mmCIF file of C-alpha atoms in Angstrom:
data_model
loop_
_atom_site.group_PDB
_atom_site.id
_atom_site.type_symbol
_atom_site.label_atom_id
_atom_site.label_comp_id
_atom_site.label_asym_id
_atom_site.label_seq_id
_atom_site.Cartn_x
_atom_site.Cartn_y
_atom_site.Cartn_z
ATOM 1 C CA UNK A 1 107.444 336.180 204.376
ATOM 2 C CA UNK A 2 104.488 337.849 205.978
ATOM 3 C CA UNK A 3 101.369 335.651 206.856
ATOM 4 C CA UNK A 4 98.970 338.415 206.274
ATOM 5 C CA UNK A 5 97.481 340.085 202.875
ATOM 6 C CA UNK A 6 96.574 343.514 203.097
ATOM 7 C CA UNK A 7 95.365 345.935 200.428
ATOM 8 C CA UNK A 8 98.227 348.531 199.509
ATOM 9 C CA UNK A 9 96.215 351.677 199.982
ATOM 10 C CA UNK A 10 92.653 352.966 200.870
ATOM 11 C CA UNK A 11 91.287 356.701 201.305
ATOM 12 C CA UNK A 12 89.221 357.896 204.083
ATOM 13 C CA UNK A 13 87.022 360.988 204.571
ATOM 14 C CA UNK A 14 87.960 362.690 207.966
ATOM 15 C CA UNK A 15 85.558 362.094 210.492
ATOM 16 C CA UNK A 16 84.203 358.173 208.536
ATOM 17 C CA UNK A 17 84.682 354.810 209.982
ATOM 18 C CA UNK A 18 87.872 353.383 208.453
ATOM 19 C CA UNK A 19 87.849 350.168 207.738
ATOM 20 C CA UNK A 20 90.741 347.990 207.349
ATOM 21 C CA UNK A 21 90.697 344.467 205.979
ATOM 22 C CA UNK A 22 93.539 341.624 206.608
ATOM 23 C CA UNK A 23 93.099 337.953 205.287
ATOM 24 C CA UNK A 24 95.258 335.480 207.432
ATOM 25 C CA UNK A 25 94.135 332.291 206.384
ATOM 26 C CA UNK A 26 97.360 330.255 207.224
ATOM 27 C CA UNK A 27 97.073 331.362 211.221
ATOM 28 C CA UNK A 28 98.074 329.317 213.894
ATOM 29 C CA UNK A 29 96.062 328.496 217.331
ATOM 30 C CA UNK A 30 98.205 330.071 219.270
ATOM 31 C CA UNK A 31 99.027 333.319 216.889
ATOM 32 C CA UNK A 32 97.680 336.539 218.004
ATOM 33 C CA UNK A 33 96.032 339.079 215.384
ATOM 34 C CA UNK A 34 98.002 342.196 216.017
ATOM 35 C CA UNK A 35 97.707 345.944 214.798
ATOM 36 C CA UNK A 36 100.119 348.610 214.182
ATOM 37 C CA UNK A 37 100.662 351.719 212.528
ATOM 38 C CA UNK A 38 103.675 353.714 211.354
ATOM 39 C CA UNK A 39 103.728 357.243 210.430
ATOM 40 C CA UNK A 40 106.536 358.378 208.377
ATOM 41 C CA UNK A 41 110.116 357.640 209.464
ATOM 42 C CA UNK A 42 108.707 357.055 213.127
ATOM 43 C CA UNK A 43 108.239 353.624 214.990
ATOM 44 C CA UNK A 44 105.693 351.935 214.778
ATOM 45 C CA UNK A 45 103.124 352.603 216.805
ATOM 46 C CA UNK A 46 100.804 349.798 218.542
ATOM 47 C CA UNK A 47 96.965 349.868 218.133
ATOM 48 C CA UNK A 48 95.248 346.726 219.243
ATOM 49 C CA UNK A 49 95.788 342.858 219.358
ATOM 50 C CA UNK A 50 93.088 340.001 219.803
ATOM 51 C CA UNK A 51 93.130 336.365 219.623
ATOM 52 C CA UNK A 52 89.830 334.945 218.729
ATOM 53 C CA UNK A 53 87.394 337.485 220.057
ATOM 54 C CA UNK A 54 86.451 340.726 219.043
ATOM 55 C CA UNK A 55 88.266 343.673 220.998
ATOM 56 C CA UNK A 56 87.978 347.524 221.283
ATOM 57 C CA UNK A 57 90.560 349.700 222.959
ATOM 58 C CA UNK A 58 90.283 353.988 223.059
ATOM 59 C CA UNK A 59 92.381 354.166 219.397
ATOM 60 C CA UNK A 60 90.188 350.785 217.937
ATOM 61 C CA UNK A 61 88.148 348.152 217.211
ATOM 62 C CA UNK A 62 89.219 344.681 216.508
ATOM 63 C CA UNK A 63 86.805 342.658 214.598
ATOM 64 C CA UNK A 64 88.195 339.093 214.063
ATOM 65 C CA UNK A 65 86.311 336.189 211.831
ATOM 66 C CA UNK A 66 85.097 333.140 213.542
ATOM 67 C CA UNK A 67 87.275 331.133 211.573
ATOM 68 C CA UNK A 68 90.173 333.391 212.345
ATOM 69 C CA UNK A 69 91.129 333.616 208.437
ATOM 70 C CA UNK A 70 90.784 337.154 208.258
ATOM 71 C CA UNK A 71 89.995 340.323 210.089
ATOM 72 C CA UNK A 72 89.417 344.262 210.295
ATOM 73 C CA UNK A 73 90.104 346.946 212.138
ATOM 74 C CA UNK A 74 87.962 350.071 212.626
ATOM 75 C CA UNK A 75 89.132 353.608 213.044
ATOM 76 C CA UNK A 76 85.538 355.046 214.171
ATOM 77 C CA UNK A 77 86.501 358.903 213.258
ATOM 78 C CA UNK A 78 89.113 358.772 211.444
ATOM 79 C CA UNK A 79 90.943 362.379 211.673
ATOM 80 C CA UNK A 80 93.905 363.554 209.793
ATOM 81 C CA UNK A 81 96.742 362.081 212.692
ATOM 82 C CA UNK A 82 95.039 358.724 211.277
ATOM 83 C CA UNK A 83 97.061 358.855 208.097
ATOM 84 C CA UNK A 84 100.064 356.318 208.218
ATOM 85 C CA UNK A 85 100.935 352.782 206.898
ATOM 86 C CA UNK A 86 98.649 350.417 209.253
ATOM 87 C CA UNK A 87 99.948 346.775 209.836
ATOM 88 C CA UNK A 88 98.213 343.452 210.308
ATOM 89 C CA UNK A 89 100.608 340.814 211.616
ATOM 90 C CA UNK A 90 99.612 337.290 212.617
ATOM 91 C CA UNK A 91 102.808 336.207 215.427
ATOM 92 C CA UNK A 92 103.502 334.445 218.881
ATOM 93 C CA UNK A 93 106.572 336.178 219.242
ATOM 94 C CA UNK A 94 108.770 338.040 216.636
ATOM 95 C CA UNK A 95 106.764 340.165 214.687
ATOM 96 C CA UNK A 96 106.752 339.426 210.733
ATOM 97 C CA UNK A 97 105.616 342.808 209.081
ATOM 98 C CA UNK A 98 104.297 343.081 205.441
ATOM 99 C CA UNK A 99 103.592 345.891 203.154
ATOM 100 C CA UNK A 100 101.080 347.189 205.000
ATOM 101 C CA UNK A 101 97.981 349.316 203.978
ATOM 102 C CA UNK A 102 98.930 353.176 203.030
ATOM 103 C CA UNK A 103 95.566 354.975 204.728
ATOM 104 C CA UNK A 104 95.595 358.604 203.798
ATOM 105 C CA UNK A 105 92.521 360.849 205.541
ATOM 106 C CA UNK A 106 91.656 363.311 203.562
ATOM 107 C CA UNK A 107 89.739 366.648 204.990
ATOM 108 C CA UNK B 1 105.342 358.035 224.297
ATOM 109 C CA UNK B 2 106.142 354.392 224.643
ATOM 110 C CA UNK B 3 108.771 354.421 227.461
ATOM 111 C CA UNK B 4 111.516 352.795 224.844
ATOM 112 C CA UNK B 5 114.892 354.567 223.957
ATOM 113 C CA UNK B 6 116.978 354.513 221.477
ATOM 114 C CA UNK B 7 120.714 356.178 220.381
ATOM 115 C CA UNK B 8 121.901 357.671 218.627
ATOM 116 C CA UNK B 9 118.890 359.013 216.477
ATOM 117 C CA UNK B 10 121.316 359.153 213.410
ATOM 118 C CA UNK B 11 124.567 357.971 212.725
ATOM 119 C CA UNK B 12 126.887 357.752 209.617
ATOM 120 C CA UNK B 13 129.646 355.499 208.967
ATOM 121 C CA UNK B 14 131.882 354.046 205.882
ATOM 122 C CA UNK B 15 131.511 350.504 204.478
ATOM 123 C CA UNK B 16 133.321 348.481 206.500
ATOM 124 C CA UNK B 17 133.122 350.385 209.899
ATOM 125 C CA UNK B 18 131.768 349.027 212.745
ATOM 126 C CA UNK B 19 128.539 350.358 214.374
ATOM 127 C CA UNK B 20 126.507 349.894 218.184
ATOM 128 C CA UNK B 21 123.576 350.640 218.628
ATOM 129 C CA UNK B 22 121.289 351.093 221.924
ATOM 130 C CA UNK B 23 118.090 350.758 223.389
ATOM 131 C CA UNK B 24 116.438 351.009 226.771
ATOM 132 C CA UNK B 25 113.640 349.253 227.580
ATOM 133 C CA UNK B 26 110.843 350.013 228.648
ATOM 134 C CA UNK B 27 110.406 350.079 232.939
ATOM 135 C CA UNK B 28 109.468 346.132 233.942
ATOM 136 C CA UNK B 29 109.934 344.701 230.154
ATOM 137 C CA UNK B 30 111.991 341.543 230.125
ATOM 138 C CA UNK B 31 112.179 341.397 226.068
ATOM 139 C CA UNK B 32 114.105 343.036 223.574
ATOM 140 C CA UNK B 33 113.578 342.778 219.582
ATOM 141 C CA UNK B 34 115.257 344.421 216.869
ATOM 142 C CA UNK B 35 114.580 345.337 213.528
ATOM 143 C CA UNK B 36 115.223 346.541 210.343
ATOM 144 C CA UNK B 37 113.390 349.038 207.942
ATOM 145 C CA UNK B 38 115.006 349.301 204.593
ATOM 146 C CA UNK B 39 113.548 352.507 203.069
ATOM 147 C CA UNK B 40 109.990 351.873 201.809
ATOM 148 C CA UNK B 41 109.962 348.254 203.438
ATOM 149 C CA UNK B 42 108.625 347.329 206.373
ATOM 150 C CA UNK B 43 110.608 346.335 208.704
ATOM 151 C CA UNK B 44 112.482 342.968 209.406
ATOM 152 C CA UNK B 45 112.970 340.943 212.586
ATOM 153 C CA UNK B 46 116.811 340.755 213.274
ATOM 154 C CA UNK B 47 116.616 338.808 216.830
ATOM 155 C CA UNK B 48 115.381 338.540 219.883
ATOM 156 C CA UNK B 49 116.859 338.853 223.788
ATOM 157 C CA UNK B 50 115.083 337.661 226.792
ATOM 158 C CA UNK B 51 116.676 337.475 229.906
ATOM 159 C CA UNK B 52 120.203 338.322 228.778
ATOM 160 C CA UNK B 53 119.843 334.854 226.246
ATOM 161 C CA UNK B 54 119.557 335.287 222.494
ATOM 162 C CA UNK B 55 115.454 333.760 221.736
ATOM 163 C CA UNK B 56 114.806 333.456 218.054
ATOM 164 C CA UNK B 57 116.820 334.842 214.942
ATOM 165 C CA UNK B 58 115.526 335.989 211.669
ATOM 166 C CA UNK B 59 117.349 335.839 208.182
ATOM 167 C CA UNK B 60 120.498 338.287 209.164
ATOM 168 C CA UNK B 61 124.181 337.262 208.604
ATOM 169 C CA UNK B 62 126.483 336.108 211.840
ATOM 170 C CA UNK B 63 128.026 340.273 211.303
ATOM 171 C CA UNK B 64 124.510 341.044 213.213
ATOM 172 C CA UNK B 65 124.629 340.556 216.642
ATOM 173 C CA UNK B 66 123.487 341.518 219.873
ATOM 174 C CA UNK B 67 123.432 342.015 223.782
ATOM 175 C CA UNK B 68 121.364 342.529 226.362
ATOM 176 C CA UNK B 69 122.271 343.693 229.945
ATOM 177 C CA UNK B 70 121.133 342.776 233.305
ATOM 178 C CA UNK B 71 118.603 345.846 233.555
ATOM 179 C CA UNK B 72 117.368 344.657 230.280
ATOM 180 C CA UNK B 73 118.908 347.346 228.181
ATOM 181 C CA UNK B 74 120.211 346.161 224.756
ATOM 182 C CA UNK B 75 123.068 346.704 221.660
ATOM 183 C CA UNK B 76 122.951 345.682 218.298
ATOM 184 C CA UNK B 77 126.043 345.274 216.836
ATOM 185 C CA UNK B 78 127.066 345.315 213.021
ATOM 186 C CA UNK B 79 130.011 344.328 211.781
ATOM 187 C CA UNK B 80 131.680 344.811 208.116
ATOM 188 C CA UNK B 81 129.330 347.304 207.282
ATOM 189 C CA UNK B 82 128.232 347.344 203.860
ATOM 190 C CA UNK B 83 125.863 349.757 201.324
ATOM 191 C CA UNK B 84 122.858 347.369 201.967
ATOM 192 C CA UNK B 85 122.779 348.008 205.922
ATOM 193 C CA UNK B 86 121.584 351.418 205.538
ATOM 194 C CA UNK B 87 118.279 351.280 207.217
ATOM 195 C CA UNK B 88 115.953 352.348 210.394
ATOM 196 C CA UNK B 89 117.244 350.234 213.331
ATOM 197 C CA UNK B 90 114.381 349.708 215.359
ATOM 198 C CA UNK B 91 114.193 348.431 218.969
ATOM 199 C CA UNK B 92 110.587 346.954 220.603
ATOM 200 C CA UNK B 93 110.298 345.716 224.349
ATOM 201 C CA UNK B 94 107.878 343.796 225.996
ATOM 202 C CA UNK B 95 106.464 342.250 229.404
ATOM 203 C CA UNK B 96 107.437 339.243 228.515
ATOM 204 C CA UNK B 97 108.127 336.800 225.056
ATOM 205 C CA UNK B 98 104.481 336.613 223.244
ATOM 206 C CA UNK B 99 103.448 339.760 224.677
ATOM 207 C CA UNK B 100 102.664 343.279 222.497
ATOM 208 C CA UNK B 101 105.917 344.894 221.561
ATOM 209 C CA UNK B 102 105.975 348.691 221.966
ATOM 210 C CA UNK B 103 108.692 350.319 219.869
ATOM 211 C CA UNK B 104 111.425 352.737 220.302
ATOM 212 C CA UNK B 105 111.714 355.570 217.730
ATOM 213 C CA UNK B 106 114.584 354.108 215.745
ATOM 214 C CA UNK B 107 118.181 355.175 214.784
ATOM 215 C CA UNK B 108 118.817 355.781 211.202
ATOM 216 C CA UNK B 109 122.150 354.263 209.991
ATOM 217 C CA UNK B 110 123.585 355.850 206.650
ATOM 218 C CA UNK B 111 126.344 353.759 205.613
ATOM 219 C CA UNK B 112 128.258 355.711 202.737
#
C-alpha cells in the first residue's frame, strides 16, 4: 500500500500557485519525498524529489515539513499543460504509487 | 523526452498467450523497473533489474518475469496470460538503485 495520503482532486485557476498537499507521516530516514505527474495514458512524468530540505527545480517547488510527516509542492503558474494526476511517493528504491491528486487548470 | 524506450506501443493477445515486452534505457542508467497501470490505478511495481541481477519484487505471480541485458536494456515477460493482465506496462531507468526513475511511455497490453 502507498505510504502517502493525497487529496483526490483540486482545481486551479490558470496562471495561480497550485498547491499540492501530501501527509507521509510513517517515512523513513532514508526515504526520499518524490514528485510525479501523469497525463492521460502517458508515463509518468518526473517533477522534483527532496529529502529533508526544501528544493526548487524550473517545473517546481518542493516544500518539505521539518518533521518530514508531510509536504507540498508548488506549481507557481499553473497553465493548462499543468492538468494531470500529480503523485507524492515516499521510497528508497521501487516506487509505491497511490491514487494520486486529479489537478485540473481551468482557463 | 526522457531518453527511455519502449515496444511495442500496443499489443493484443488471447488469454493464455505469451507476451515480451521491451525497454531501452536510458544512455548511462544501470537500473531498470517495471510496472503496471491497471486502468484508472496507478501503477504497480512489478520488479526491479540492476546490473543484469533481479533487486526487489513486488506482489506479481512467478508468470511475471524479467531480463536485463548487458547494455542495460530490459524484457518483461508474461506468461499464461489472463483477462486481469490487461494494463499499461511501464518501464523507468535510473543512474543507479535509489536514484529518480524517469519513465518510458508504456506499452498497452489488451489481453482478449
Amino acid at each position: 500500500d502507498a505510504k502517502t495520503t493525497q487529496p483526490p482532486s483540486m482545481d486551479c485557476a490558470e496562471g495561480r500557485a497550485a498547491n499540492l498537499p501530501c501527509n507521509h507521516s510513517t517515512i523513513s530516514g532514508n526515504e526520499y519525498v518524490y514528485w510525479y505527474r501523469q497525463i492521460h495514458s502517458q508515463g509518468p512524468q518526473y517533477i522534483i524529489h527532496g529529502l529533508k530540505n526544501n528544493e526548487t527545480n524550473e517545473m517546481a517547488s518542493l516544500i518539505i515539513t521539518e518533521d518530514r510527516k508531510s509536504s507540498t509542492l508548488i506549481l507557481p503558474h499553473a497553465t493548462l499543460r499543468d492538468t494531470a494526476v500529480y503523485y507524492c511517493i515516499v521510497s528508497w528504491g521501487k516506487l509505491q504509487f497511490g491514487a494520486g491528486t486529479q489537478v485540473v487548470v481551468t482557463p | 523526452e526522457t531518453g527511455v524506450t519502449q515496444s511495442p506501443t500496443h499489443l493484443i493477445k488471447t488469454r493464455g498467450q505469451q507476451v515480451t515486452l521491451r525497454c531501452s534505457s536510458q544512455s548511462g542508467h544501470n537500473t531498470v523497473s517495471w510496472y503496471q497501470q491497471a486502468l484508472g490505478q496507478g501503477p504497480q511495481f512489478i520488479f526491479q533489474y540492476y546490473r543484469e541481477e533481479e533487486n526487489g519484487r513486488g506482489n506479481f505471480p512467478p508468470r511475471f518475469s524479467g531480463l536485463q541485458f548487458p547494455n542495460y536494456s530490459s524484457e518483461l515477460n508474461v506468461n499464461a496470460l489472463e483477462l486481469d493482465d490487461s494494463a499499461l506496462y511501464l518501464c523507468a531507468s535510473s543512474l543507479d538503485r535509489g536514484q529518480v526513475q524517469f519513465f518510458g511511455p508504456g506499452t498497452r497490453l489488451t489481453v482478449l
